[in-house]
Coordinates of C-alpha atoms in Angstrom, one line a residue:
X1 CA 19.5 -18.5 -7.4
X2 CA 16.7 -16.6 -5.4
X3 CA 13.9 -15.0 -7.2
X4 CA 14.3 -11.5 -7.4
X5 CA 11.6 -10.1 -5.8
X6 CA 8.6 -8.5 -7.9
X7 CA 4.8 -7.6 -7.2
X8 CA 2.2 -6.1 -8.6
X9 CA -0.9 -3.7 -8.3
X10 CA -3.9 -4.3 -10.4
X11 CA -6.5 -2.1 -10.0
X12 CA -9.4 -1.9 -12.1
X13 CA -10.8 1.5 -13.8
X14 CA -14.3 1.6 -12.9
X15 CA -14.0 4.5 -10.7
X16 CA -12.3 6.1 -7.7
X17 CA -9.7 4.3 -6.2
X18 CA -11.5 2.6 -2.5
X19 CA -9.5 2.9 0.3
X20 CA -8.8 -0.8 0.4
X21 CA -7.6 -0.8 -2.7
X22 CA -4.7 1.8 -1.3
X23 CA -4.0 -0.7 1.4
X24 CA -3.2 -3.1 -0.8
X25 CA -1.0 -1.1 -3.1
X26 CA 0.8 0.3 0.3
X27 CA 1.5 -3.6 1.3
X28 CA 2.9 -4.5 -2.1
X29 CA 5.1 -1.5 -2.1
X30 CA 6.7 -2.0 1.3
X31 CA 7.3 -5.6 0.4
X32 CA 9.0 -4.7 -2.7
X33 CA 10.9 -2.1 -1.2
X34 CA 12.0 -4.1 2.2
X35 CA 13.4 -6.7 -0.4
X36 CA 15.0 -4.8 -2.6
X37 CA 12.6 -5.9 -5.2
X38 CA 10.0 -4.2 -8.1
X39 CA 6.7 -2.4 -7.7
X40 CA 4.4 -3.0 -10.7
X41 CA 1.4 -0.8 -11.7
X42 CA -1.0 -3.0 -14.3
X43 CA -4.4 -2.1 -15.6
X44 CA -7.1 -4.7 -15.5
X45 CA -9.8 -3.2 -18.0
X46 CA -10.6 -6.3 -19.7
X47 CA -14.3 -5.1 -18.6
X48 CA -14.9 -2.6 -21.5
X49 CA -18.8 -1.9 -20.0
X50 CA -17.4 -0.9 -16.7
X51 CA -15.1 1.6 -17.5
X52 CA -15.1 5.0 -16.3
X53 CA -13.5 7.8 -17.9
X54 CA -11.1 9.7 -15.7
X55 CA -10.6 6.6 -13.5
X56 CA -7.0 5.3 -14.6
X57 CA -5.6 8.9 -14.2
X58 CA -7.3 8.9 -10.7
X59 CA -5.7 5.8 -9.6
X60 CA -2.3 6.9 -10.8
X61 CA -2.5 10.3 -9.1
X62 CA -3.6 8.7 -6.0
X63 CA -0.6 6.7 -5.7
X64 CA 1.4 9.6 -6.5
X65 CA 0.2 11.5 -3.8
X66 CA 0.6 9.3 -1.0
X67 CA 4.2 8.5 -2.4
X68 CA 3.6 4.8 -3.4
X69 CA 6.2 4.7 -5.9
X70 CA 6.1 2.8 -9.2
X71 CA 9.2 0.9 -10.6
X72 CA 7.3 -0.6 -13.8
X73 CA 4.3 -0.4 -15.6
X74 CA 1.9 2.7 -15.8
X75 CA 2.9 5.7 -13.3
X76 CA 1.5 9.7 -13.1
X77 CA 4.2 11.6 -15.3
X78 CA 7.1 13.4 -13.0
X79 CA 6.2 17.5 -12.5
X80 CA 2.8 17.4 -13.6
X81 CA 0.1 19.7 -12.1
X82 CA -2.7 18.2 -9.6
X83 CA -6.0 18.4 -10.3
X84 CA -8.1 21.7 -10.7
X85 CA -11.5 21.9 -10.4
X86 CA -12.2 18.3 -11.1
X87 CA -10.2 17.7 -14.5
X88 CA -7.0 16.1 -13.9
X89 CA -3.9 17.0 -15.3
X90 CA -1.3 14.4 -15.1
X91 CA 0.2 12.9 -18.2
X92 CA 0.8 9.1 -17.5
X93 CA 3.9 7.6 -18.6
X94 CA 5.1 3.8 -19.1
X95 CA 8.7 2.4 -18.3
X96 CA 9.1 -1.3 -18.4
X97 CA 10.6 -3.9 -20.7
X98 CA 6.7 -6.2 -19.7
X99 CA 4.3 -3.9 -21.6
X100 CA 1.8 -3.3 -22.5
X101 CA 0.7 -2.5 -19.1
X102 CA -3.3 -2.2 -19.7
X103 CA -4.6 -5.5 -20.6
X104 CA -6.7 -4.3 -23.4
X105 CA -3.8 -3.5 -25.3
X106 CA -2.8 -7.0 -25.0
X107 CA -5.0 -9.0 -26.9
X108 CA -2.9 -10.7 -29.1
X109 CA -0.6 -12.1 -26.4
X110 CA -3.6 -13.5 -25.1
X111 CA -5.3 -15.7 -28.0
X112 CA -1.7 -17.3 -27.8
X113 CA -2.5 -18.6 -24.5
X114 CA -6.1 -19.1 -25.1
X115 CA -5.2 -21.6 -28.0
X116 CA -2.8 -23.5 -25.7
X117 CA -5.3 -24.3 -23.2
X118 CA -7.7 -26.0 -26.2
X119 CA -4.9 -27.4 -27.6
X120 CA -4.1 -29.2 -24.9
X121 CA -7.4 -29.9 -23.9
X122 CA -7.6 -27.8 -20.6
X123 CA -10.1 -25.4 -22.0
X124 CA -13.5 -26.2 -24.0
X125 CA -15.6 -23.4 -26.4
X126 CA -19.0 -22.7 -25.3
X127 CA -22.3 -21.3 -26.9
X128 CA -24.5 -21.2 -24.6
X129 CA -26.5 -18.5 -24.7
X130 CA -27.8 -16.5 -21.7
X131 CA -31.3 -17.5 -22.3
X132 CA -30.0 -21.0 -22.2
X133 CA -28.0 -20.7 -18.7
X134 CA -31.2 -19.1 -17.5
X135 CA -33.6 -21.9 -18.5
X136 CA -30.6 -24.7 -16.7
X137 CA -30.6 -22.5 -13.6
X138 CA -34.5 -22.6 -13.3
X139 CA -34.5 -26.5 -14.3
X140 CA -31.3 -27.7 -11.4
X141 CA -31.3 -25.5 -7.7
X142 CA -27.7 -24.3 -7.5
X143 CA -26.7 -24.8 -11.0
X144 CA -23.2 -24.9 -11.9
X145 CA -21.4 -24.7 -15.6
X146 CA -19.1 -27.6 -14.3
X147 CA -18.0 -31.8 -14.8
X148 CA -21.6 -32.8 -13.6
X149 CA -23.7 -29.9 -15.8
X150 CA -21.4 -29.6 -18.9
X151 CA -22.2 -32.7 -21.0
X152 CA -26.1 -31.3 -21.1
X153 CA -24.5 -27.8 -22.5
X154 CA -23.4 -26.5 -26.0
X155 CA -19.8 -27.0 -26.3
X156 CA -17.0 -28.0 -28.3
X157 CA -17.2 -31.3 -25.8
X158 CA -20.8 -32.3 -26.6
X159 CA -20.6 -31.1 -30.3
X160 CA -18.8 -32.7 -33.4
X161 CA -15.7 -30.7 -34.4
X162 CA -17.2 -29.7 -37.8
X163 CA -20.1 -28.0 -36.1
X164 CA -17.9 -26.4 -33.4
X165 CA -15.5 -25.0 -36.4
X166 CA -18.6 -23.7 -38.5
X167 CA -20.5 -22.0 -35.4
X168 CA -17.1 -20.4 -35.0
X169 CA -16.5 -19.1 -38.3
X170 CA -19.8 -18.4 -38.7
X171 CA -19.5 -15.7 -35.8
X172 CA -21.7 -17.3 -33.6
X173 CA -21.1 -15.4 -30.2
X174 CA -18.7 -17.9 -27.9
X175 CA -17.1 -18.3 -24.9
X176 CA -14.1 -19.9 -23.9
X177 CA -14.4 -22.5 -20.6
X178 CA -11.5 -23.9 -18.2
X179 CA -12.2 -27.3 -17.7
X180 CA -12.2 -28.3 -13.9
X181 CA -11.4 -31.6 -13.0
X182 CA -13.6 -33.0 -10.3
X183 CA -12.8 -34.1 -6.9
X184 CA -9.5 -33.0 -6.6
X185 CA -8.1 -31.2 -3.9
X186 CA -6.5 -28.1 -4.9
X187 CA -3.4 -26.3 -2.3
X188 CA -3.0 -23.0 -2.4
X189 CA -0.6 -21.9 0.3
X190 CA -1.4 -18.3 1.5
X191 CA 1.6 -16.4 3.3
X192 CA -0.9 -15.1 5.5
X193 CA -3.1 -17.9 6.0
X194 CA -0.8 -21.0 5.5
X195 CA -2.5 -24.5 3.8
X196 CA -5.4 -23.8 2.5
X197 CA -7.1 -27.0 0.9
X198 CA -10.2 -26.8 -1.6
X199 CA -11.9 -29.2 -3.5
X200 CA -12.3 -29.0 -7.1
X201 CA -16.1 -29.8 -6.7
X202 CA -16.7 -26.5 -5.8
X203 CA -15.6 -24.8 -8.6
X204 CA -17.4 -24.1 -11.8
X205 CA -15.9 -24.1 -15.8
X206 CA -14.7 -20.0 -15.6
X207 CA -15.4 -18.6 -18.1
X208 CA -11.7 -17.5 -19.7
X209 CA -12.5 -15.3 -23.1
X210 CA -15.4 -14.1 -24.6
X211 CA -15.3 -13.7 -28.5
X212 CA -18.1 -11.2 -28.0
X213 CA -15.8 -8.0 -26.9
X214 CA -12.3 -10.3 -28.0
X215 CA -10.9 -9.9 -24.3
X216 CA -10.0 -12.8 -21.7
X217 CA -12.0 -12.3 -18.3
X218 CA -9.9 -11.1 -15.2
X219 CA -8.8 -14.9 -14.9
X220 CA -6.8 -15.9 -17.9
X221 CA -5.4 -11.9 -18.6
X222 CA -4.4 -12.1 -14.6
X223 CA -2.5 -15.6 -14.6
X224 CA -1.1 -14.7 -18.1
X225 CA 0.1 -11.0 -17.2
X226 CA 2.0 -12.4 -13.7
X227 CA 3.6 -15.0 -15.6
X228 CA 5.0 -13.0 -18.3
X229 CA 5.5 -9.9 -15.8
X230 CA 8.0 -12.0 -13.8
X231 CA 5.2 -11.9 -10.8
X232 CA 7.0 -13.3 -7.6
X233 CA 4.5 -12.3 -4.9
X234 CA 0.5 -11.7 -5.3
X235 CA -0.5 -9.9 -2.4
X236 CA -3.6 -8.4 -2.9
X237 CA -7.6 -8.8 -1.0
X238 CA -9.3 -11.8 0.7
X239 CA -11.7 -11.1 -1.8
X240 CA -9.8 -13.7 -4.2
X241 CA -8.8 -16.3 -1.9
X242 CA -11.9 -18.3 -3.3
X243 CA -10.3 -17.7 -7.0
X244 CA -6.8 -18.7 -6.1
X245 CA -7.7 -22.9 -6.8
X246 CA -8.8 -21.9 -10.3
X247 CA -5.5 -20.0 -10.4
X248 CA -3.1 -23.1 -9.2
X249 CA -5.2 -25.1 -11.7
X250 CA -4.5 -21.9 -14.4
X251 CA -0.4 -22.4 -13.8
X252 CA -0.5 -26.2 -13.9
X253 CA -2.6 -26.6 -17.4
X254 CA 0.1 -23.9 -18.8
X255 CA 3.2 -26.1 -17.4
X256 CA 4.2 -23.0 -15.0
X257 CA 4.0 -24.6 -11.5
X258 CA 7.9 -24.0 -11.1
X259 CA 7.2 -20.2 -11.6
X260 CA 3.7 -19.4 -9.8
X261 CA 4.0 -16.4 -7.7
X262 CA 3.7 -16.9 -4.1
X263 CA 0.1 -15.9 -2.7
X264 CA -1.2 -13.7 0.1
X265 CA -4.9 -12.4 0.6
X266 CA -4.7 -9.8 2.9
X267 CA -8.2 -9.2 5.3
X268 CA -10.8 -7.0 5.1
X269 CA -11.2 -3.1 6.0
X270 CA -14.4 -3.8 7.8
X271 CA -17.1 -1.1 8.6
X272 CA -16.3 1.1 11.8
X273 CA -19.1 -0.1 13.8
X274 CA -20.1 -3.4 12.5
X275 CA -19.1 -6.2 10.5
X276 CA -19.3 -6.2 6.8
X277 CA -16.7 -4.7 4.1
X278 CA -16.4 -1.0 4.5
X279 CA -18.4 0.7 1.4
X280 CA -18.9 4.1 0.5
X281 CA -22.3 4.3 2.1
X282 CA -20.7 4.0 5.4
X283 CA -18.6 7.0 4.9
X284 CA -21.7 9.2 3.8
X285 CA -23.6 7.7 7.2
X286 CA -20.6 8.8 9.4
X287 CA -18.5 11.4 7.2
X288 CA -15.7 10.5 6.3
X289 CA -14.1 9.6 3.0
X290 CA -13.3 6.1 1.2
X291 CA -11.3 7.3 -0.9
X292 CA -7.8 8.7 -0.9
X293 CA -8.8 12.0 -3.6
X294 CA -11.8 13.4 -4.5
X295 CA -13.5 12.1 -7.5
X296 CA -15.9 13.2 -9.8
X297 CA -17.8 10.6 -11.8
X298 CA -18.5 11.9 -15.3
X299 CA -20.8 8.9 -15.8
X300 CA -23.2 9.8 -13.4
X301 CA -22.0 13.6 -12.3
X302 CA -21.4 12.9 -8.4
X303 CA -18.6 13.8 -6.0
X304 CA -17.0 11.6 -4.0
X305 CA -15.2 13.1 -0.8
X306 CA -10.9 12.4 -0.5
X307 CA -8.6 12.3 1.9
X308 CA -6.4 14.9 0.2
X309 CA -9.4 17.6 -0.2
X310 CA -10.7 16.4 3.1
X311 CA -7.5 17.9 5.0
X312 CA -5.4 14.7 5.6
X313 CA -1.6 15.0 5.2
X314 CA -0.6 11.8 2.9
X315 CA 2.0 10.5 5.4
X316 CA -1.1 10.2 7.9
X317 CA -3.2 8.5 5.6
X318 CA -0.2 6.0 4.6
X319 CA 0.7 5.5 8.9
X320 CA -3.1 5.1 9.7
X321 CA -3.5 2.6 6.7
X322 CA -1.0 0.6 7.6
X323 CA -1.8 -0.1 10.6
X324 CA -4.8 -1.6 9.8
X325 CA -4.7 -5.5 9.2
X326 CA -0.8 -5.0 10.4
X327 CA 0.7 -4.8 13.6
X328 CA 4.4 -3.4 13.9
X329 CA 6.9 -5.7 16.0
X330 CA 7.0 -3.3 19.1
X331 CA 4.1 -0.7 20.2
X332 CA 5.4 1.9 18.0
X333 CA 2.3 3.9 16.5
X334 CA 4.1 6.7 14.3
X335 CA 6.0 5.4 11.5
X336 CA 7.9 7.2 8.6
X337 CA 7.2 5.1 5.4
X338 CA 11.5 4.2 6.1
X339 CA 10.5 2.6 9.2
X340 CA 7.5 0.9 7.6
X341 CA 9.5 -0.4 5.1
X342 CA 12.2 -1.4 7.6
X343 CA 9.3 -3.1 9.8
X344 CA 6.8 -4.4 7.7
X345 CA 6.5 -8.5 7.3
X346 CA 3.8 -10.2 6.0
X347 CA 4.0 -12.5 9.4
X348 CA 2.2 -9.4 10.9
X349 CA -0.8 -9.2 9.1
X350 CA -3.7 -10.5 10.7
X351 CA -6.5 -13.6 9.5
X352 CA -9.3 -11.5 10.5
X353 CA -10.5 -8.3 9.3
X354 CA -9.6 -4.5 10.6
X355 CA -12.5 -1.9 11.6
X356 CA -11.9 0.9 10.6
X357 CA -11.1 3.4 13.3
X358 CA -11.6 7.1 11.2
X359 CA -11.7 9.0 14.7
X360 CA -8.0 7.1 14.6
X361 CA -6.9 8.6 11.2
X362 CA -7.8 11.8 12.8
X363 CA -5.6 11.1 15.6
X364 CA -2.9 10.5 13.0
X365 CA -3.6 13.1 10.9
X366 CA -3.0 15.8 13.9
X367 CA 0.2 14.3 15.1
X368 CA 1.6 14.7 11.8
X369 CA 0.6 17.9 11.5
X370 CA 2.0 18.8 14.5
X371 CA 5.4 18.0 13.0
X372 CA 5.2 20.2 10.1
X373 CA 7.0 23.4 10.1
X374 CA 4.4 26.7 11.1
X375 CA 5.7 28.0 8.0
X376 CA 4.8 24.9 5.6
X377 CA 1.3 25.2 7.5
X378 CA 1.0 28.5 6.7
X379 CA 1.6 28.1 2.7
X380 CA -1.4 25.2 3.0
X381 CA -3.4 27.3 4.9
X382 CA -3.6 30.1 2.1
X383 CA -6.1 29.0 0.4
X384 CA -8.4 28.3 3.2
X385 CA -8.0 32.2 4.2
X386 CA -8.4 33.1 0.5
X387 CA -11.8 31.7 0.7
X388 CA -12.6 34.2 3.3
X389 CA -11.7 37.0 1.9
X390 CA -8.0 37.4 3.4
X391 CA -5.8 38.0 0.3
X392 CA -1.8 38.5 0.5
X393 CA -1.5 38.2 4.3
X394 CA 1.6 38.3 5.9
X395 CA 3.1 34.9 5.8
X396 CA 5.3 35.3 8.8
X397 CA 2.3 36.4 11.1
X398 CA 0.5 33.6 9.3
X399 CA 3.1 31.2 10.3
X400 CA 2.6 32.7 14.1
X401 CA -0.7 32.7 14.6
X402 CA -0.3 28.8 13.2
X403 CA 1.9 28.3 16.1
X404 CA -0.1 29.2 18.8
X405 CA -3.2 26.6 17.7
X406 CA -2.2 24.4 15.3
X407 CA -1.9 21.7 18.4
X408 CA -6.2 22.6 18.6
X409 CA -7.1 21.4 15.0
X410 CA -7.0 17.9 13.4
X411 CA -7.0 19.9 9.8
X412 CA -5.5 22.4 8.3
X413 CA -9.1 23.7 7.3
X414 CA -10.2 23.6 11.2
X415 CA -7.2 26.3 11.9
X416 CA -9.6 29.2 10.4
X417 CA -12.1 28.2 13.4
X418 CA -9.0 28.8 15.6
X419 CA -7.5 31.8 14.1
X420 CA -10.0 33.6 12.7
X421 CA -10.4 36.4 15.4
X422 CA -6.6 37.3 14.5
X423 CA -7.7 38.3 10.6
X424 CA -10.6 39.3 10.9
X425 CA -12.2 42.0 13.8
X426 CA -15.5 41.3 15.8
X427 CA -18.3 43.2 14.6
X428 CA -20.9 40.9 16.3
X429 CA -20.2 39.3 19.9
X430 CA -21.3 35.8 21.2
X431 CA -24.6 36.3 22.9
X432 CA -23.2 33.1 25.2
X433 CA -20.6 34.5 26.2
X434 CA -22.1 38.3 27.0
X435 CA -24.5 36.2 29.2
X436 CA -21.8 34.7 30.8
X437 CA -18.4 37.5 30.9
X438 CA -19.6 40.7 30.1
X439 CA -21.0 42.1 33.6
X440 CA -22.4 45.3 34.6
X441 CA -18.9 46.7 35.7
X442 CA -17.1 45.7 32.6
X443 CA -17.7 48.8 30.4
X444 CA -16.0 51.0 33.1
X445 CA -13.3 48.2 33.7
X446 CA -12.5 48.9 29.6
X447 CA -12.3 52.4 29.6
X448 CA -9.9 52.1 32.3
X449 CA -8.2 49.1 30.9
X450 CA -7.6 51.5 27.7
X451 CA -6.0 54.1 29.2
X452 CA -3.3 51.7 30.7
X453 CA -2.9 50.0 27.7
X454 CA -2.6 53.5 25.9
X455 CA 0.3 54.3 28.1
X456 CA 2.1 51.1 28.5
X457 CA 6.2 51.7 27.6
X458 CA 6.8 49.2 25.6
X459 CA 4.2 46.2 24.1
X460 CA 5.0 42.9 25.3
X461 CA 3.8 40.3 27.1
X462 CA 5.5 40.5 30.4
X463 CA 5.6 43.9 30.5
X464 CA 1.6 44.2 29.9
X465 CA 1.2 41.4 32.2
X466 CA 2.6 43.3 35.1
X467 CA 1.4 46.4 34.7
X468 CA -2.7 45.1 34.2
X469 CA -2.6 42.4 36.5
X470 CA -0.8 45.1 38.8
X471 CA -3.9 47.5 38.0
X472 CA -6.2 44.9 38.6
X473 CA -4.7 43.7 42.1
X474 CA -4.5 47.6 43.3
X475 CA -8.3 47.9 42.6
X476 CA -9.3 44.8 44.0
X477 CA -11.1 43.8 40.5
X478 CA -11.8 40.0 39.8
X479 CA -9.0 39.1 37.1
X480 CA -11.5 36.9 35.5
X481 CA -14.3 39.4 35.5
X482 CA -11.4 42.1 33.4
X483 CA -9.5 39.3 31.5
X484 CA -12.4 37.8 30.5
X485 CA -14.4 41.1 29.2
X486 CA -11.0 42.2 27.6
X487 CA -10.9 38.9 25.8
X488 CA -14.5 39.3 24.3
X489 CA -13.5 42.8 23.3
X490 CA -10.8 41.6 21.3
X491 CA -12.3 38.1 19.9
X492 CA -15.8 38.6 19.9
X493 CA -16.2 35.7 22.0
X494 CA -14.9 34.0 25.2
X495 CA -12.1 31.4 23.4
X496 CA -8.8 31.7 21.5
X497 CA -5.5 31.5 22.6
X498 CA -3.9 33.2 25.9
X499 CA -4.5 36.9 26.0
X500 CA -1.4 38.5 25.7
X501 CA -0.2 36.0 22.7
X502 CA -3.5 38.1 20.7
X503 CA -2.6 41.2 21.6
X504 CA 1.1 40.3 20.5
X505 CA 0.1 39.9 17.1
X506 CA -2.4 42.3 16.8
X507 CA -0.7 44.8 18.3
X508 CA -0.7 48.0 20.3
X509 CA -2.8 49.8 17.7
X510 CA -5.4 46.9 16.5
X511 CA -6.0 45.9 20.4
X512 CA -6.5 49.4 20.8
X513 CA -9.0 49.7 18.5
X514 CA -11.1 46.3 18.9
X515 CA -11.5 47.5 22.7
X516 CA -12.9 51.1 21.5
X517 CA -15.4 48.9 18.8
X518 CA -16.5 47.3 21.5
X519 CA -17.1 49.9 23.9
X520 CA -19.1 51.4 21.4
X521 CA -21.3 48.3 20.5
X522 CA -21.9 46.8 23.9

């Protein structure tokens, strides 16, 4: 029978969620989903000291947000509120028959596993201490805890059995030790990479539990977790290509060869104009944000900048993303997660690393929100127009002032740039633009201009438009010298959308008005 198909995503909780990290959840997910398979979400927090408070919540929301849905394991409660002012609100829920899904709550399954490999002689106990690595590492260049270095250590393989058993009972701090034959070659095929051949030489004795804080390291619980977990596919960074020999050596000393997920080490989200994993420093250099929410570190009290607060629409974020290590089979560019799903193969993700493009996810994040209704823009620009001061507007003139500009902004937040002349009047006028428009003619061009507007039957475009530009070509005025005064009049400035789609929603009486202000203050 085929393997059903199931993958997981591992994240650690030392912090925001980097944008790689999203990448690698989005893959998993659209090879679960393209396969009619499971999505797992599993917390590696084996490292107690590195733990970050707020940080599994985080990861959960994140995920939630973009729409990278969760099958099994840990997942952000349905119809719980987003975060407000930096304290997040989601309840997290576990479904599963595999649990626990944190590892710290599975230490017992692990000594079971841990005794196994000693049993059988595939693991060794270690107490060196770190004062004694130190001293080895000064004494041989390039020391490694492995076959050639390990008969000079303290371990249970240099030390009688009755010493080893006291030192242990005694509560003498200890580590646990897979031990690497050498010069083998190990295979690890990579569904990305193909063969890839190392020799055991290379690697060192991991270290696979420390009795100190009673938890295995990330390469026992990991191996253990994906076994029991029913783990058909490990997708995840490049990062841990050089780990995956110790890992085929891991499922061989358990007897699990027959079961050992398939690999695939996806590449690198390099920085935008270099080479060299992208880090949060390079976002603060160029502005723009590494991760996909705001976070706020209670450890050390910064803010980190998100994708969400930053403006992007989460299907932009997921397109752009995707597209980066991954290449579509045709020259399609806009994709609906659907046709991701529908698309995506594992054939198509590239060897090398990806730049990444941010003036690109801009690009995607305006044409998607350039598909979104005016009126769904309007409801997420509401808070942006609350912050300056416009409370209750009308949502129907929001929604059509939205549709005159929204194909200017990248943002939602950018629109109040676009649109502000329509809430709010000019008091003060663009010095630029005075130097530039307002000549010596155009205060009597205004008053004249305001007595035709004054009298006008009816006020709409066309008929305004024939009647002024009628005026204009009777007098023999310059319908840039008028147009272009009546627009400063009404904006404060010489921008903004055509002229007769502002005085359309300001109307007869507000147009009016502006034109008298600034008659009066120019």
């Amino acid at each position: 029978m085929e393997r059903r198909v199931r993958v997981r995503f591992a994240p650690s909780p030392t912090g925001a969620l980097h944008i790689g990290g999203v990448r690698t959840a989005l893959y998993n997910y659209l090879f679960a989903r393209q396969h009619g398979g499971d999505m797992l979400l599993r917390i590696e927090d084996t490292d107690s000291t590195r733990f970050v408070p707020g940080a599994e919540e985080y990861i959960l929301e994140a995920l939630d947000w973009l729409g990278i849905g969760i099958d099994e394991g840990l997942r952000a409660a349905k119809g719980e509120g987003l975060k407000v002012k930096g304290e997040r609100k989601i309840e997290i829920e576990a479904i599963g028959e595999h649990g626990p899904y944190r590892q710290s709550e599975r230490r017992e399954i692990y000594h079971k596993y841990v005794k196994q490999l000693l049993d059988s002689g595939h693991a060794y106990v270690a107490f060196d201490t770190p004062e004694e690595l130190e001293a080895k590492r000064a004494q041989i260049p390039n020391f490694q805890y492995d076959a050639r270095t390990r008969m000079e250590m303290r371990n249970s393989l240099t030390m009688p059995a009755e010493e080893v058993k006291r030192l242990v009972n005694g509560g003498e701090k200890y580590v646990v030790r897979f031990k690497v034959e050498p010069n083998e070659d190990v295979h690890v095929h990579d569904l990305i990479r193909g063969e890839v051949v190392i020799n055991s030489n290379i690697l060192d004795d991991k270290v696979l539990y420390k009795s100190a804080d009673d938890l295995p390291t990330y390469h026992l619980a990991n191996i253990v977790d994906d076994h029991l977990m029913e783990i058909s596919h490990v997708i995840r960074g490049e990062e841990w290509l050089p780990s995956a020999p110790l890992h085929v050596l891991l499922y061989r000393a358990f007897g699990w060869q027959d079961t050992m997920p398939e690999f695939a080490h996806l590449p690198l989200l390099l920085k935008p104009d270099g080479n060299g994993k992208l880090s949060k420093r390079d976002g603060d250099r160029l502005g723009f944000p590494v991760f996909p929410l705001e976070f706020h570190n209670e450890k050390d009290g910064t803010v980190s900048s998100g994708y969400r607060e930053s403006g992007y629409l989460p299907e932009a974020v997921i397109n752009f993303l995707a597209l980066l290590g991954w290449h579509g089979s045709g020259d399609q560019e806009l994709y609906t997660m659907e046709e991701l799903i529908k698309d995506f193969s594992l054939d198509r993700v590239s060897k090398s690393g990806a730049k990444f493009d941010y003036e690109k996810g801009k690009w995607f994040n305006h044409q998607y929100l350039q598909q979104r209704s005016d009126e769904e823009l309007a409801q997420m620009f509401l808070p942006v127009l609350k912050e300056h001061g416009i409370e209750n507007p009308d949502l129907a003139l929001v929604a059509k002032v939205i549709g005159l500009t929204k194909d200017r902004v990248n943002f939602v937040p950018e629109l109040w740039e676009q649109t502000n002349y329509f809430f709010v009047a000019p008091t003060e006028y663009d010095e630029k633009s005075l130097a530039k428009r307002w000549k010596e003619d155009s205060p009597r061009h205004m008053k004249e201009l305001l007595e035709i507007l004054e009298n006008v039957p009816t006020w709409d475009a066309e008929t305004l438009d024939g009647i002024v530009m009628g005026w204009i070509a009777e007098k023999e005025y310059g319908v840039g010298i008028v147009m272009n005064a009546f627009r400063i009049c009404l904006v404060g400035a010489a921008r903004g959308v055509h002229i007769w789609a502002i005085t359309d929603v300001l109307g007869k009486e507000e147009t009016l008005k502006r034109v008298k202000d600034a008659l009066a203050r120019l």
